[in-house]
Coordinates of C-alpha atoms in Angstrom, one line a residue:
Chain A
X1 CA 0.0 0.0 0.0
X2 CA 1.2 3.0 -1.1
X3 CA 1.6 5.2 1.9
X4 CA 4.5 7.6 1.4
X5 CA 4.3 10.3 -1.2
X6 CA 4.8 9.1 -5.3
X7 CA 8.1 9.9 -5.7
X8 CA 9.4 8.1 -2.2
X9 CA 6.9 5.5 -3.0
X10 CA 8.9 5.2 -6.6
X11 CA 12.1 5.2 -4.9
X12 CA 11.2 2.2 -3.2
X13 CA 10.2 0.2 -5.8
X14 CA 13.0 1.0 -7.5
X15 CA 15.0 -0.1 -4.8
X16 CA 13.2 -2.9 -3.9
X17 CA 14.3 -4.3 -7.5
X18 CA 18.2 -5.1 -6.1
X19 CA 18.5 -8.2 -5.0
X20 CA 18.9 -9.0 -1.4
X21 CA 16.8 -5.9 -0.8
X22 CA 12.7 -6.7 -0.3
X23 CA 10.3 -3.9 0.0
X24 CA 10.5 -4.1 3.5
X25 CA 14.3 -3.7 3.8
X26 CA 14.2 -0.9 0.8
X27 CA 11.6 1.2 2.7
X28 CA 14.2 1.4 5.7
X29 CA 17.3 2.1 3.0
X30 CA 14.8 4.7 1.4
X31 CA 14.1 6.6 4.9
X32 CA 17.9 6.3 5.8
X33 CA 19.1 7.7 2.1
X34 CA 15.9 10.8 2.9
X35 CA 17.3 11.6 6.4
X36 CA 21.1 11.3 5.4
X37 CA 20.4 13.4 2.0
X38 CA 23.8 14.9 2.0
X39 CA 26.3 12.2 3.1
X40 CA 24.3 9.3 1.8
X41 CA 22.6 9.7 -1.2
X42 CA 23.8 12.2 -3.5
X43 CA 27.4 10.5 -2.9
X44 CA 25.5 7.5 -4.1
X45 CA 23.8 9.2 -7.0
X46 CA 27.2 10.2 -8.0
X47 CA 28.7 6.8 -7.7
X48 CA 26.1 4.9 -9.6
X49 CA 26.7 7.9 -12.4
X50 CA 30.3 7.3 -12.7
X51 CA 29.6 3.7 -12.7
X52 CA 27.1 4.1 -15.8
X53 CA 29.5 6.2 -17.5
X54 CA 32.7 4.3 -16.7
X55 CA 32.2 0.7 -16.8
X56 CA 32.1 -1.8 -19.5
X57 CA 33.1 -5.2 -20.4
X58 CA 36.6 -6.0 -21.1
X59 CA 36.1 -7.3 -24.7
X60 CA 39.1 -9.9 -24.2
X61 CA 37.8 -11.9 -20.5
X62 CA 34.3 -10.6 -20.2
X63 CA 35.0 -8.7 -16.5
X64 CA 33.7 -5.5 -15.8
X65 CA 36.3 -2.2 -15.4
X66 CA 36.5 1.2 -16.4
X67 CA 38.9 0.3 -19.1
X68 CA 38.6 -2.2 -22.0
X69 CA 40.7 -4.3 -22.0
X70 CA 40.3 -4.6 -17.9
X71 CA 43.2 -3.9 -15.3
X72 CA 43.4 -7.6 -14.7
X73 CA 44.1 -8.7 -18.6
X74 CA 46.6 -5.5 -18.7
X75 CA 48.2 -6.8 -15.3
X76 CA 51.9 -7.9 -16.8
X77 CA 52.2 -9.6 -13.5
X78 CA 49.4 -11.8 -14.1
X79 CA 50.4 -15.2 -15.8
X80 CA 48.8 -15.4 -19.6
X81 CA 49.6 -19.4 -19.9
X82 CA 46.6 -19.9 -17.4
X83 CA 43.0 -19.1 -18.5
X84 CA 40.3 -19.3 -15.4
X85 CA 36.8 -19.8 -17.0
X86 CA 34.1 -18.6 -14.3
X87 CA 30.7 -18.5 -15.5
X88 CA 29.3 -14.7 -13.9
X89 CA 31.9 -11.9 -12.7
X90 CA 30.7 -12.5 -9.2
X91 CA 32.9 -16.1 -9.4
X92 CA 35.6 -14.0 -10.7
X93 CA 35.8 -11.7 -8.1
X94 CA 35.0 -14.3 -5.2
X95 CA 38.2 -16.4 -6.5
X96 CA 40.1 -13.0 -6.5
X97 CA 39.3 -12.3 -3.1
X98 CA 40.5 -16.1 -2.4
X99 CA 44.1 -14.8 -3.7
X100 CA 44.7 -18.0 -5.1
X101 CA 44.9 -17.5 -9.0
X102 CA 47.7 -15.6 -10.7
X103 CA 46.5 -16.2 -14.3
X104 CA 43.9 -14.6 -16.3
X105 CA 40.1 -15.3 -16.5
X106 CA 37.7 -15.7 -19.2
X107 CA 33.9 -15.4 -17.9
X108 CA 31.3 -16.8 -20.1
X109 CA 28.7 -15.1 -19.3
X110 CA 26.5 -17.9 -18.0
X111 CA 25.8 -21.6 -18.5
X112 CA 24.6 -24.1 -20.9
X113 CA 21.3 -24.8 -20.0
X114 CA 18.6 -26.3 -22.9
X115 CA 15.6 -26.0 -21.2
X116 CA 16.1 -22.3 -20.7
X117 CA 16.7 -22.2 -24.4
X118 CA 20.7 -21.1 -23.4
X119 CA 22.8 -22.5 -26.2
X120 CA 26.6 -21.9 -27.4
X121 CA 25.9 -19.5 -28.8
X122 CA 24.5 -17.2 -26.1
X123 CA 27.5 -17.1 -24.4
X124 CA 30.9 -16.0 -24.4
X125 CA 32.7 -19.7 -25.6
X126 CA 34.1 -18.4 -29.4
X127 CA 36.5 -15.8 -27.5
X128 CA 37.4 -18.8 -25.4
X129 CA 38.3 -20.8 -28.3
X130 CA 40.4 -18.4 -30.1
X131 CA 42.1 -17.6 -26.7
X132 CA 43.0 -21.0 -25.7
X133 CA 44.2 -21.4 -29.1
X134 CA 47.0 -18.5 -28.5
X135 CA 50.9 -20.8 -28.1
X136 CA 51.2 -19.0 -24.2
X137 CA 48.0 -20.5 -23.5
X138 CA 49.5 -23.8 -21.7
X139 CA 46.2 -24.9 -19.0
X140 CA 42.5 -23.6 -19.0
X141 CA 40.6 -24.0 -15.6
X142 CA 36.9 -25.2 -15.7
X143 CA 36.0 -23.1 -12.7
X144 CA 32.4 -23.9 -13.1
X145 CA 29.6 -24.7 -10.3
X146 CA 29.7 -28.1 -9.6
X147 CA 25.5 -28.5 -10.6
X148 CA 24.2 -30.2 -13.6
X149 CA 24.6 -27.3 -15.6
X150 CA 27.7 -26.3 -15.0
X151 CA 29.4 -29.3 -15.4
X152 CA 27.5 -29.9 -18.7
X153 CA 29.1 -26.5 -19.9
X154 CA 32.5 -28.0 -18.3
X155 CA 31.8 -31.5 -20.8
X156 CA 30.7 -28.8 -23.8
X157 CA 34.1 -26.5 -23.2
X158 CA 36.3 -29.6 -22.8
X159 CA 35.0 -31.2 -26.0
X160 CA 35.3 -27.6 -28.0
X161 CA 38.6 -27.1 -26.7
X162 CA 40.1 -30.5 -27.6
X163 CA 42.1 -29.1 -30.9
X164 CA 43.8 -26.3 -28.6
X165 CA 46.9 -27.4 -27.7
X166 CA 46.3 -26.9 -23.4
X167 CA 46.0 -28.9 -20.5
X168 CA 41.9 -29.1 -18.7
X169 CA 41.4 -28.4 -15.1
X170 CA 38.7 -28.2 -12.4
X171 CA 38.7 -27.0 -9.3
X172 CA 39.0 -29.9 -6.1
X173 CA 35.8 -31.3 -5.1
X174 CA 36.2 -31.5 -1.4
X175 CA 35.3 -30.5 2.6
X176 CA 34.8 -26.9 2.5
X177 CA 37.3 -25.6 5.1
X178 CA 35.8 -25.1 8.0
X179 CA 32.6 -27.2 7.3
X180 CA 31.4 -30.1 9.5
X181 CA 31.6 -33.3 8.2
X182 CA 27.7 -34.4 9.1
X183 CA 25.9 -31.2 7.6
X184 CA 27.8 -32.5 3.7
X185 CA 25.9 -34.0 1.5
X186 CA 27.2 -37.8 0.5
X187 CA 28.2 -36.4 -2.8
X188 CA 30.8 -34.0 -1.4
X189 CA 31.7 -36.4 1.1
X190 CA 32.4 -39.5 -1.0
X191 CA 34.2 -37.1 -3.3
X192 CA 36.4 -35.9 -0.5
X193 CA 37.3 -39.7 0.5
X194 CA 38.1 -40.6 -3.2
X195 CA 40.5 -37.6 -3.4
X196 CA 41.8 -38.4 0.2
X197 CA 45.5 -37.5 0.4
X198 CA 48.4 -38.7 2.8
X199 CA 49.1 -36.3 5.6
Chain B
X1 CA 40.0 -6.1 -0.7
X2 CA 39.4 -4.6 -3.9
X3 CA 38.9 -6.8 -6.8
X4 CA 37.0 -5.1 -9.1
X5 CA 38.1 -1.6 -10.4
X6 CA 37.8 1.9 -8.4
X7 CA 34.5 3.3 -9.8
X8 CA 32.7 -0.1 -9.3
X9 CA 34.6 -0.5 -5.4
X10 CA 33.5 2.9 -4.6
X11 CA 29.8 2.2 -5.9
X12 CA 30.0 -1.2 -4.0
X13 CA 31.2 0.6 -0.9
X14 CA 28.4 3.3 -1.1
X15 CA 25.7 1.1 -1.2
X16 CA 27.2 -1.4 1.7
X17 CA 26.3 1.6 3.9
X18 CA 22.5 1.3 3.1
X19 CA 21.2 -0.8 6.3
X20 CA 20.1 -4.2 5.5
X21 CA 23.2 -4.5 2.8
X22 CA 26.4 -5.8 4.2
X23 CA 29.5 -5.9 1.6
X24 CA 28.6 -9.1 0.5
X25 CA 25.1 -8.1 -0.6
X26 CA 26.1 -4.9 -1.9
X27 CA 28.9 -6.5 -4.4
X28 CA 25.7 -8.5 -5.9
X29 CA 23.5 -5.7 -6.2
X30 CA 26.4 -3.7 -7.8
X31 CA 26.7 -6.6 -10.4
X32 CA 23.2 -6.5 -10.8
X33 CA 23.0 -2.8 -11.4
X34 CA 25.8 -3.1 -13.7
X35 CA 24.3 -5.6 -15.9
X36 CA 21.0 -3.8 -15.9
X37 CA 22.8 -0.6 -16.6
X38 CA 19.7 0.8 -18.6
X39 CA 16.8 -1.5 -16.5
X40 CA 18.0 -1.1 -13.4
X41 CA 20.7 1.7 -12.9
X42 CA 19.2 4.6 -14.4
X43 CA 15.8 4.6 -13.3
X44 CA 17.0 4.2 -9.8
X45 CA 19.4 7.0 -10.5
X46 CA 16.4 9.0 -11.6
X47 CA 14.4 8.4 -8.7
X48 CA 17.0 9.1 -6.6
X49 CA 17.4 12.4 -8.2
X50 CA 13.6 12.8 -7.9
X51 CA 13.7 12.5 -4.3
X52 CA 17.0 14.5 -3.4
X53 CA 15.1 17.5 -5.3
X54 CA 11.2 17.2 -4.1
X55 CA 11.6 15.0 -0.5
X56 CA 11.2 17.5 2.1
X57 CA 10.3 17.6 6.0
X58 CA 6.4 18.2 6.9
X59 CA 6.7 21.6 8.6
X60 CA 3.7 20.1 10.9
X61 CA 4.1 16.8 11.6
X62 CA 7.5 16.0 10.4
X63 CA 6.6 13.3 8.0
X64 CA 8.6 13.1 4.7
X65 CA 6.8 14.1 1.8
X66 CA 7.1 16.0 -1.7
X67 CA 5.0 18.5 -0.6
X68 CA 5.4 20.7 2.8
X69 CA 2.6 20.4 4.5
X70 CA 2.8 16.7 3.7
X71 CA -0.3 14.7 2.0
X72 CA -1.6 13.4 5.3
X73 CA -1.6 16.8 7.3
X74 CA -3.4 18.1 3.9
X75 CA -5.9 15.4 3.9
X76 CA -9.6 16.9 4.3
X77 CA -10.3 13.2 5.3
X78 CA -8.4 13.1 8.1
X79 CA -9.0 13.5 11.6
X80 CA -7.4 16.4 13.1
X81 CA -8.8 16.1 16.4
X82 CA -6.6 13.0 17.2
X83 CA -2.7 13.5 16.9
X84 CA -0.6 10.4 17.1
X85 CA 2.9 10.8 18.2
X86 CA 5.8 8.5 16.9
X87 CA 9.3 8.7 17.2
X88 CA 10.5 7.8 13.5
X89 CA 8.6 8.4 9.8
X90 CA 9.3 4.4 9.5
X91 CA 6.8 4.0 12.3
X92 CA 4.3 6.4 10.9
X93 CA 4.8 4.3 7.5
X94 CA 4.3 1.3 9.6
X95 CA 0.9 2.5 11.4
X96 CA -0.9 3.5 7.8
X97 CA -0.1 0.2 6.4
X98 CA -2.4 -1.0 9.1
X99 CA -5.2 1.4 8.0
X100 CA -5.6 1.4 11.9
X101 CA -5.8 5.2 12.5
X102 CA -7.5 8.1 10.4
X103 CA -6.3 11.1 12.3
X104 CA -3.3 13.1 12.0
X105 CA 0.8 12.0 13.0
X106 CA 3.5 14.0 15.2
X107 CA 7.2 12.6 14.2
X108 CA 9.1 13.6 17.4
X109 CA 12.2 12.4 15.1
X110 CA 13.5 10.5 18.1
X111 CA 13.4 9.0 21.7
X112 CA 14.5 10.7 24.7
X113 CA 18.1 9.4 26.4
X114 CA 20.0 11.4 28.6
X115 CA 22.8 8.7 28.1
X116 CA 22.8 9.3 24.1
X117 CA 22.9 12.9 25.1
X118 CA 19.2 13.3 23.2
X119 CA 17.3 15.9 25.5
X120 CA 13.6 17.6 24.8
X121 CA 15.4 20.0 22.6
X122 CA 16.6 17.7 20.2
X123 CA 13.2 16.7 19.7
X124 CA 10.0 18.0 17.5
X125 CA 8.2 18.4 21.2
X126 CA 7.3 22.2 21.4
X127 CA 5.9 21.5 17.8
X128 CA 3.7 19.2 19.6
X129 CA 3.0 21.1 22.7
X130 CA 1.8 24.1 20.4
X131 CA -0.9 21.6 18.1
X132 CA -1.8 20.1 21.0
X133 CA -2.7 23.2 22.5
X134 CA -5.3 24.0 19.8
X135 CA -8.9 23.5 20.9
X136 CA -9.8 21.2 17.9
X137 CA -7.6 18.5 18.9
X138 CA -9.3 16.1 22.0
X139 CA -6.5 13.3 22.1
X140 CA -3.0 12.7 21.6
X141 CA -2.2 8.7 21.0
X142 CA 1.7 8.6 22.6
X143 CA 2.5 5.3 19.8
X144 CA 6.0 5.3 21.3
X145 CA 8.3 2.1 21.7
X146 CA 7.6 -0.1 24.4
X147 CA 11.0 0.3 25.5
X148 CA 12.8 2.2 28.8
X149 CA 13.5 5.2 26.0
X150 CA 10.4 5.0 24.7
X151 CA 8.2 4.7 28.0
X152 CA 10.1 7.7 29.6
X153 CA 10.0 9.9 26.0
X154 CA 6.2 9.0 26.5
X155 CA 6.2 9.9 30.1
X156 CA 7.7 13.0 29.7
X157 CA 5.3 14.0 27.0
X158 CA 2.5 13.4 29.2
X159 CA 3.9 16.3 31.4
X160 CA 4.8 18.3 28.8
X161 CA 1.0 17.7 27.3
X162 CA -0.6 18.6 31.2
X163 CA -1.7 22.1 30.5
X164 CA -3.1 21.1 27.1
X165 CA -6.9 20.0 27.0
X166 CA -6.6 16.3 25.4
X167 CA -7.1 12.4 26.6
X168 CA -3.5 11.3 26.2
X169 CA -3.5 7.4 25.9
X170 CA -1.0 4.7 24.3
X171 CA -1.4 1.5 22.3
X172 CA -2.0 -1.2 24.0
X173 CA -0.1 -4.0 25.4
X174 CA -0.4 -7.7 24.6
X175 CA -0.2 -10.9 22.6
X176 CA 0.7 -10.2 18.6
X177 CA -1.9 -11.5 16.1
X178 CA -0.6 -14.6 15.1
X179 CA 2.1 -15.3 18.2
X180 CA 2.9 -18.0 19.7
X181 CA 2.5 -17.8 23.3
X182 CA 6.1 -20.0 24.6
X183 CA 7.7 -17.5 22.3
X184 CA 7.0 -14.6 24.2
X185 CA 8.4 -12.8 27.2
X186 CA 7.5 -12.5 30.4
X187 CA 6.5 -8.8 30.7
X188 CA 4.4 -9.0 27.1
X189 CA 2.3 -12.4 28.9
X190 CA 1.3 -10.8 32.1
X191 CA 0.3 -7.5 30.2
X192 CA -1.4 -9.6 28.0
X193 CA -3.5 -11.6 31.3
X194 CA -3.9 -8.2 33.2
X195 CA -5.4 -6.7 30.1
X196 CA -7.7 -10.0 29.8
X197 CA -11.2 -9.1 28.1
X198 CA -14.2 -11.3 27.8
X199 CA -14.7 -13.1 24.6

């Protein structure tokens, strides 16, 4: 019910539309960005206008920056001989905030799925292709989710990359660290016992 | 630590400080406006815009609105001889969502708390002193949080209120539609059995 005046009620909605953010929760962010006007959200207006000005998608990996191509393909300390492929920049930037991947990434920009009509077409695989084909190109990483999906993508991108001359990689199925051992599913367990290494 | 480049990090730091977004949220939201650039991004910018330009402070009863006085003080429909007095525009929000109360709001834009350093000053309460004071208002509802802040705020009002020629009264205490009964405390229980009525 629309109980605020139009153009906080529009503000709202608006809002509401981000996810994590329900029209409960985006009522209380609309009254704080009202009541901190100054401090809150005109800085935030003039982030989000930078942002639509500035960023766009590096036309080599597919990750968003303010430059094309992005600051990590440009890095000359990153290592070109390894290509990451991540399916949404989110997995990108979660493994960069892992700090445990010195190459460069390629994110397709989704995965395979038939029965939402997504086909090889609708994403980001030829670049791929032609990348992995490059001589420094020496390992791509199938850094997929391990669901039906993704590993289906992971089957598709290992068959398509068969005549590049690069070694195939996934990421360790395994305990998460941390976890406890009776809230994993049998899959991840029996997995971690297969792969179970001397200590 | 910042993996993504310095206009999207800002953006993604500028919304974290929303409430109800931490900085894992906010990075997703931040993707999600970026993808949506033209769905997503600019109408909110808009909005935003709207609101910085047209959201003002009701002059009368301290609600937010586009218009000064707001909608509610402005509505012929409304009954003026019943003030209700609530500490935050989030609460007023909350009360007409119930449809529970046709008269007219006072935002005292705050709770009383010597240890916060909040005195009467800090407060809309001579606003209130002053429209209570006028011979067409008969009662003044004290919707305050059943808190120690918000039973002394409401205390102190009633003082305040003395010379004024109103019924003062406050929303009453007891089990919420739909509670369970082992889920709630101790104080809410016995208000609720003290305040017993016949079915």
């Amino acid at each position: 019910m629309a109980v605020a005046g139009p153009d906080i009620e529009a503000l709202i909605r608006q809002l509401a539309k981000l996810p994590g953010l329900g029209p409960r929760s985006a009522r209380r962010a609309v009254l704080d960005l009202i009541k901190k006007k100054e401090s809150l959200m005109v800085p935030l207006i003039q982030s989000m206008e930078r942002a639509v000005e500035s960023v766009k998608i590096c036309g080599t990996c597919g990750n968003f920056d303010s430059q094309d191509p992005c600051a990590l393909c440009l890095d000359p300390k990153r290592d070109i001989s390894v290509i990451c492929v991540v399916e949404d920049v989110a997995d990108l930037w979660a493994l960069e905030r892992s700090a445990s991947f010195r190459g460069v990434y390629h994110v397709t920009g989704g995965l395979l799925s038939p029965l939402d009509g997504v086909g090889p077409d609708d994403l980001n695989i030829s670049g791929l292709v032609a990348r992995a084909g490059a001589d420094e190109v020496k390992e791509v990483v199938l850094a997929l989710s391990a669901t039906v999906d993704g590993q289906s993508t992971a089957h598709y991108l290992a068959d398509r990359l068969d005549g590049a001359n690069v070694a195939l990689s996934g990421l360790a199925h395994g305990v998460p660290v941390g976890g406890e051992l009776d809230y994993l599913d049998d899959g991840t367990l029996s997995a971690a016992m297969k792969a179970r290494r001397p200590v």
